[in-house]
PDB file of C-alpha atoms and ligand atoms in Angstrom:
ATOM      1  CA  MET A 119      10.309 -39.557  -6.203  1.00 44.00           C
ATOM      2  CA  PRO A 120       6.583 -38.873  -6.080  1.00 48.00           C
ATOM      3  CA  ALA A 121       4.536 -38.735  -9.273  1.00 45.00           C
ATOM      4  CA  ALA A 122       5.070 -35.598 -11.331  1.00 44.00           C
ATOM      5  CA  LYS A 123       3.059 -32.768  -9.909  1.00 56.00           C
ATOM      6  CA  PHE A 124       1.449 -31.244 -12.936  1.00 66.00           C
ATOM      7  CA  GLU A 125      -0.960 -29.127 -10.969  1.00 76.00           C
ATOM      8  CA  ILE A 126       0.121 -26.288  -8.773  1.00 83.00           C
ATOM      9  CA  ILE A 127      -1.336 -26.350  -5.320  1.00 86.00           C
ATOM     10  CA  ARG A 128      -1.493 -23.058  -3.524  1.00 90.00           C
ATOM     11  CA  LYS A 129      -2.835 -21.872  -0.238  1.00 90.00           C
ATOM     12  CA  CYS A 130      -5.783 -19.506  -0.553  1.00 94.00           C
ATOM     13  CA  LYS A 131      -4.753 -16.054   0.620  1.00 92.00           C
ATOM     14  CA  ILE A 132      -8.100 -15.604   2.378  1.00 94.00           C
ATOM     15  CA  CYS A 133      -9.105 -18.900   4.009  1.00 95.00           C
ATOM     16  CA  GLY A 134      -5.805 -20.785   3.894  1.00 92.00           C
ATOM     17  CA  GLU A 135      -7.356 -23.800   2.151  1.00 93.00           C
ATOM     18  CA  GLU A 136      -5.282 -25.514  -0.500  1.00 92.00           C
ATOM     19  CA  PHE A 137      -6.513 -25.323  -4.082  1.00 93.00           C
ATOM     20  CA  LEU A 138      -5.439 -25.920  -7.661  1.00 90.00           C
ATOM     21  CA  ALA A 139      -4.159 -22.740  -9.251  1.00 88.00           C
ATOM     22  CA  LYS A 140      -5.844 -22.425 -12.654  1.00 85.00           C
ATOM     23  CA  THR A 141      -3.726 -19.508 -13.804  1.00 83.00           C
ATOM     24  CA  ILE A 142      -0.510 -17.890 -12.669  1.00 80.00           C
ATOM     25  CA  ASP A 143      -2.553 -15.188 -10.978  1.00 83.00           C
ATOM     26  CA  SER A 144      -4.999 -17.383  -9.067  1.00 88.00           C
ATOM     27  CA  TRP A 145      -4.612 -16.622  -5.392  1.00 92.00           C
ATOM     28  CA  TYR A 146      -8.032 -17.570  -4.032  1.00 95.00           C
ATOM     29  CA  CYS A 147      -9.708 -20.949  -3.755  1.00 95.00           C
ATOM     30  CA  SER A 148     -13.240 -19.917  -4.641  1.00 95.00           C
ATOM     31  CA  LYS A 149     -15.499 -17.165  -5.905  1.00 95.00           C
ATOM     32  CA  ARG A 150     -16.432 -16.510  -2.313  1.00 96.00           C
ATOM     33  CA  CYS A 151     -12.827 -15.915  -1.262  1.00 96.00           C
ATOM     34  CA  SER A 152     -12.163 -13.737  -4.345  1.00 96.00           C
ATOM     35  CA  ARG A 153     -15.158 -11.642  -3.380  1.00 96.00           C
ATOM     36  CA  ILE A 154     -13.903 -11.264   0.189  1.00 96.00           C
ATOM     37  CA  ALA A 155     -10.499 -10.213  -1.145  1.00 96.00           C
ATOM     38  CA  TRP A 156     -12.118  -7.707  -3.493  1.00 96.00           C
ATOM     39  CA  LYS A 157     -14.293  -6.336  -0.684  1.00 96.00           C
ATOM     40  CA  ARG A 158     -11.263  -5.885   1.579  1.00 95.00           C
ATOM     41  CA  LYS A 159      -9.399  -4.064  -1.152  1.00 94.00           C
ATOM     42  CA  ASP A 160     -12.405  -1.877  -1.821  1.00 95.00           C
ATOM     43  CA  ASP A 161     -12.845  -1.070   1.878  1.00 95.00           C
ATOM     44  CA  GLU A 162      -9.167  -0.153   2.015  1.00 93.00           C
ATOM     45  CA  ARG A 163      -9.583   2.099  -1.005  1.00 93.00           C
ATOM     46  CA  LYS A 164     -12.592   3.866   0.570  1.00 95.00           C
ATOM     47  CA  ARG A 165     -10.772   4.235   3.862  1.00 93.00           C
ATOM     48  CA  ASN A 166      -7.865   5.861   2.051  1.00 93.00           C
ATOM     49  CA  LEU A 167     -10.194   8.242   0.222  1.00 94.00           C
ATOM     50  CA  LYS A 168     -11.670   9.330   3.556  1.00 95.00           C
ATOM     51  CA  LEU A 169      -8.190   9.910   4.934  1.00 94.00           C
ATOM     52  CA  ASP A 170      -7.334  11.909   1.802  1.00 94.00           C
ATOM     53  CA  GLU A 171     -10.259  14.199   2.591  1.00 95.00           C
ATOM     54  CA  ILE A 172      -8.879  14.794   6.090  1.00 95.00           C
ATOM     55  CA  VAL A 173      -5.443  15.517   4.636  1.00 94.00           C
ATOM     56  CA  LYS A 174      -6.949  18.087   2.252  1.00 93.00           C
ATOM     57  CA  SER A 175      -8.656  19.850   5.147  1.00 94.00           C
ATOM     58  CA  ILE A 176      -5.419  20.405   7.081  1.00 93.00           C
ATOM     59  CA  PRO A 177      -4.352  24.053   6.723  1.00 90.00           C
ATOM     60  CA  LYS A 178      -1.051  24.056   4.838  1.00 87.00           C
ATOM     61  CA  LYS A 179       0.690  26.610   6.987  1.00 89.00           C
ATOM     62  CA  GLN A 180      -0.328  25.108  10.296  1.00 87.00           C
ATOM     63  CA  ASP A 181       2.391  23.151  12.070  1.00 90.00           C
ATOM     64  CA  TYR A 182       0.537  21.693  15.036  1.00 94.00           C
ATOM     65  CA  ILE A 183      -2.029  19.167  13.895  1.00 94.00           C
ATOM     66  CA  LYS A 184      -4.574  16.844  15.497  1.00 93.00           C
ATOM     67  CA  VAL A 185      -3.860  13.186  16.222  1.00 92.00           C
ATOM     68  CA  THR A 186      -6.458  12.149  13.618  1.00 93.00           C
ATOM     69  CA  GLU A 187      -4.791  14.424  11.082  1.00 95.00           C
ATOM     70  CA  ALA A 188      -1.398  12.925  11.840  1.00 94.00           C
ATOM     71  CA  TYR A 189      -2.927   9.514  11.221  1.00 94.00           C
ATOM     72  CA  ALA A 190      -4.377  10.666   7.914  1.00 94.00           C
ATOM     73  CA  LEU A 191      -1.089  12.189   6.823  1.00 93.00           C
ATOM     74  CA  PHE A 192       1.359   9.524   7.895  1.00 93.00           C
ATOM     75  CA  GLY A 193      -0.752   6.474   8.714  1.00 91.00           C
ATOM     76  CA  ILE A 194       0.777   6.244  12.173  1.00 91.00           C
ATOM     77  CA  SER A 195      -1.457   4.944  14.920  1.00 90.00           C
ATOM     78  CA  ARG A 196      -2.620   6.883  17.952  1.00 90.00           C
ATOM     79  CA  ASP A 197      -0.581   4.551  20.201  1.00 93.00           C
ATOM     80  CA  THR A 198       2.616   5.161  18.271  1.00 92.00           C
ATOM     81  CA  LEU A 199       1.995   8.872  18.295  1.00 92.00           C
ATOM     82  CA  TYR A 200       1.445   8.967  22.050  1.00 92.00           C
ATOM     83  CA  ARG A 201       4.588   6.941  22.535  1.00 93.00           C
ATOM     84  CA  LEU A 202       6.545   9.497  20.500  1.00 92.00           C
ATOM     85  CA  ILE A 203       5.045  12.304  22.554  1.00 91.00           C
ATOM     86  CA  HIS A 204       5.800  10.501  25.802  1.00 91.00           C
ATOM     87  CA  LYS A 205       9.412   9.885  24.830  1.00 92.00           C
ATOM     88  CA  GLY A 206       9.763  13.503  23.838  1.00 91.00           C
ATOM     89  CA  THR A 207      10.633  12.562  20.257  1.00 91.00           C
ATOM     90  CA  ILE A 208       8.118  15.009  18.859  1.00 92.00           C
ATOM     91  CA  SER A 209       6.907  18.332  20.181  1.00 92.00           C
ATOM     92  CA  HIS A 210       3.306  18.708  21.144  1.00 91.00           C
ATOM     93  CA  ILE A 211       0.977  21.216  22.648  1.00 92.00           C
ATOM     94  CA  ASN A 212      -2.055  20.517  24.753  1.00 89.00           C
ATOM     95  CA  LEU A 213      -5.109  22.645  24.213  1.00 86.00           C
ATOM     96  CA  GLY A 214      -7.119  20.773  26.853  1.00 82.00           C
ATOM     97  CA  THR A 215      -8.453  17.266  27.454  1.00 78.00           C
ATOM     98  CA  LYS A 216      -8.057  15.218  24.275  1.00 78.00           C
ATOM     99  CA  GLN A 217      -6.884  18.331  22.493  1.00 89.00           C
ATOM    100  CA  ILE A 218      -3.310  17.341  21.837  1.00 91.00           C
ATOM    101  CA  ARG A 219      -1.608  18.807  18.788  1.00 94.00           C
ATOM    102  CA  VAL A 220       1.634  17.455  17.383  1.00 94.00           C
ATOM    103  CA  SER A 221       4.265  19.012  15.182  1.00 94.00           C
ATOM    104  CA  LYS A 222       3.731  18.161  11.543  1.00 94.00           C
ATOM    105  CA  GLU A 223       7.213  19.378  10.628  1.00 93.00           C
ATOM    106  CA  GLU A 224       8.844  16.984  13.059  1.00 93.00           C
ATOM    107  CA  LEU A 225       6.726  14.047  11.936  1.00 93.00           C
ATOM    108  CA  MET A 226       7.679  14.813   8.341  1.00 91.00           C
ATOM    109  CA  LYS A 227      11.276  14.124   9.239  1.00 91.00           C
ATOM    110  CA  LEU A 228      10.391  10.778  10.795  1.00 90.00           C
ATOM    111  CA  TYR A 229       7.769   9.295   8.512  1.00 89.00           C
ATOM    112  CA  PRO A 230       6.957   9.046   4.831  1.00 88.00           C
ATOM    113  CA  LEU A 231       3.521  10.296   3.875  1.00 89.00           C
ATOM    114  CA  ARG A 232       0.844   7.605   3.954  1.00 86.00           C
ATOM    115  CA  ARG A 233       0.061   8.111   0.278  1.00 82.00           C
ATOM    116  CA  LYS A 234       3.710   7.859  -0.697  1.00 78.00           C
ATOM    117  CA  ALA A 235       4.012   4.631   1.255  1.00 70.00           C
ATOM    118  CA  LEU A 236       0.938   3.282  -0.559  1.00 72.00           C
ATOM    119  CA  ASP A 237       1.968   4.352  -4.042  1.00 71.00           C
ATOM    120  CA  LYS A 238       4.422   1.624  -4.689  1.00 63.00           C
ATOM    121  CA  PRO A 239       5.182   1.450  -8.388  1.00 60.00           C
ATOM    122  CA  LYS A 240       3.013  -1.172 -10.003  1.00 58.00           C
ATOM    123  CA  THR A 241       3.938  -3.016 -13.158  1.00 53.00           C
ATOM    124  CA  VAL A 242       1.304  -2.206 -15.737  1.00 56.00           C
ATOM    125  CA  ALA A 243       2.180  -3.994 -18.934  1.00 60.00           C
ATOM    126  CA  LYS A 244       3.615  -7.464 -18.819  1.00 66.00           C
ATOM    127  CA  ILE A 245       7.130  -7.136 -20.102  1.00 73.00           C
ATOM    128  CA  TYR A 246       9.181 -10.257 -19.817  1.00 78.00           C
ATOM    129  CA  ARG A 247      12.790  -9.855 -18.919  1.00 81.00           C
ATOM    130  CA  MET A 248      14.632 -12.438 -20.937  1.00 84.00           C
ATOM    131  CA  GLU A 249      18.239 -11.418 -20.388  1.00 88.00           C
ATOM    132  CA  GLU A 250      20.320 -14.235 -18.966  1.00 88.00           C
ATOM    133  CA  LYS A 251      20.721 -12.475 -15.635  1.00 91.00           C
ATOM    134  CA  ASP A 252      16.927 -12.161 -15.307  1.00 92.00           C
ATOM    135  CA  CYS A 253      16.332 -15.828 -16.038  1.00 95.00           C
ATOM    136  CA  TYR A 254      16.681 -19.249 -14.496  1.00 96.00           C
ATOM    137  CA  THR A 255      17.615 -22.333 -16.441  1.00 95.00           C
ATOM    138  CA  ILE A 256      15.107 -25.167 -16.271  1.00 95.00           C
ATOM    139  CA  GLY A 257      17.567 -27.077 -14.107  1.00 95.00           C
ATOM    140  CA  GLU A 258      17.720 -24.232 -11.640  1.00 96.00           C
ATOM    141  CA  VAL A 259      13.941 -24.063 -11.453  1.00 95.00           C
ATOM    142  CA  SER A 260      13.674 -27.810 -10.843  1.00 94.00           C
ATOM    143  CA  LYS A 261      16.291 -27.762  -8.121  1.00 94.00           C
ATOM    144  CA  LYS A 262      14.878 -24.713  -6.411  1.00 93.00           C
ATOM    145  CA  ASN A 263      11.335 -26.047  -6.331  1.00 90.00           C
ATOM    146  CA  LYS A 264      12.131 -29.728  -5.808  1.00 90.00           C
ATOM    147  CA  LEU A 265      10.468 -30.749  -9.065  1.00 91.00           C
ATOM    148  CA  ASP A 266      11.750 -32.770 -11.979  1.00 92.00           C
ATOM    149  CA  ASN A 267      12.524 -31.107 -15.316  1.00 93.00           C
ATOM    150  CA  SER A 268       9.550 -32.636 -17.122  1.00 91.00           C
ATOM    151  CA  THR A 269       7.152 -31.248 -14.496  1.00 91.00           C
ATOM    152  CA  VAL A 270       8.707 -27.824 -14.861  1.00 92.00           C
ATOM    153  CA  TYR A 271       8.228 -28.027 -18.644  1.00 92.00           C
ATOM    154  CA  LEU A 272       4.591 -28.989 -18.160  1.00 90.00           C
ATOM    155  CA  HIS A 273       4.045 -26.018 -15.858  1.00 91.00           C
ATOM    156  CA  ILE A 274       5.737 -23.676 -18.300  1.00 90.00           C
ATOM    157  CA  ARG A 275       3.445 -24.804 -21.084  1.00 87.00           C
ATOM    158  CA  LYS A 276       0.319 -24.877 -18.957  1.00 85.00           C
ATOM    159  CA  TYR A 277       0.896 -21.414 -17.493  1.00 86.00           C
ATOM    160  CA  SER A 278       2.222 -19.913 -20.757  1.00 85.00           C
ATOM    161  CA  ILE A 279       5.588 -18.834 -19.432  1.00 89.00           C
ATOM    162  CA  PRO A 280       7.908 -17.613 -22.187  1.00 89.00           C
ATOM    163  CA  THR A 281      11.195 -19.432 -22.726  1.00 90.00           C
ATOM    164  CA  ARG A 282      14.415 -18.623 -24.494  1.00 91.00           C
ATOM    165  CA  GLN A 283      17.010 -21.056 -25.675  1.00 88.00           C
ATOM    166  CA  ILE A 284      20.655 -20.077 -25.431  1.00 86.00           C
ATOM    167  CA  GLY A 285      23.079 -22.819 -26.427  1.00 87.00           C
ATOM    168  CA  ASN A 286      22.064 -26.000 -24.660  1.00 88.00           C
ATOM    169  CA  TYR A 287      19.987 -24.269 -22.023  1.00 92.00           C
ATOM    170  CA  VAL A 288      16.381 -23.174 -21.881  1.00 93.00           C
ATOM    171  CA  TYR A 289      15.855 -19.993 -19.926  1.00 94.00           C
ATOM    172  CA  VAL A 290      12.692 -18.772 -18.213  1.00 94.00           C
ATOM    173  CA  PRO A 291      12.127 -15.367 -16.612  1.00 93.00           C
ATOM    174  CA  LYS A 292      12.856 -15.342 -12.870  1.00 94.00           C
ATOM    175  CA  LYS A 293       9.964 -13.065 -12.050  1.00 91.00           C
ATOM    176  CA  GLU A 294       7.360 -15.281 -13.671  1.00 90.00           C
ATOM    177  CA  ILE A 295       8.781 -18.432 -12.149  1.00 92.00           C
ATOM    178  CA  ASP A 296       8.983 -16.929  -8.669  1.00 91.00           C
ATOM    179  CA  ASN A 297       5.415 -15.770  -9.044  1.00 88.00           C
ATOM    180  CA  LEU A 298       4.290 -19.181 -10.262  1.00 88.00           C
ATOM    181  CA  TYR A 299       5.779 -21.109  -7.389  1.00 88.00           C
ATOM    182  CA  LYS A 300       5.091 -18.524  -4.727  1.00 85.00           C
ATOM    183  CA  GLY A 301       2.810 -20.010  -2.129  1.00 73.00           C
ATOM    184  CA  MET A 302       3.123 -23.456  -3.641  1.00 74.00           C
ATOM    185  CA  LYS A 303       3.147 -26.321  -1.234  1.00 62.00           C
ATOM    186  CA  ILE A 304       6.237 -28.437  -1.803  1.00 55.00           C
TER     187      ILE A 304
HETATM  188 ZN1   ZN B 105     -10.324 -19.578   0.133  1.00 92.67          ZN
END
C-alpha cells in the first residue's frame, strides 16, 4: 500500500500536465492554462452570438434556407448537410452555383436547434443531496477510488465535502465525490 495520497493529482484540461488540485473546482494547472480555457469559452460565446444574429435574420416563413443559415440554426456542418442532400434525406433546391437551399422544416424534424443543444440546464446554487440514495459511504468511496478510509477522510475535510452520519456509516454526496475524483490519476 503506497503512502496515503492526501493531495489530489489531476490532469490539466488544457495542457494535460499533472497538477495538485487546490480546490474541488480546479481543472487547470496554471494561470496560463486557466486563461486559455477562459479565452476558448469566450471565443465560443462570441461565435454563438454571431450565429444568433444569422438565425434572427432568417425570414420566419421561408422554408428553404442557405447552408450557412442551416449551420446557424442547427449547428450541423456543411459536410453533414451535403451528405444529407446527397442521400436524399432532405429536400433542396439549387438556385445556381453555390446557391443551394435546404428545407428548414425537414431539418427541424432531424435536429435539435443549436441553442437548445447548448442550453443544458446548469446547476446554479450548490445544493447537496444527502439522501441515502444520493450518497456513498466512506467505504464505498475508498473502494471505488482505490484509497484507504483515512485518505478519504482527509480529502473530505480538505475539500469541505459535507457528510452525514446514519447509524454506523458516514455518508457523502455522490455528486461531490464523483466531481472530486474525476480526472484523478489513480
Ligand atoms: Zn495546464
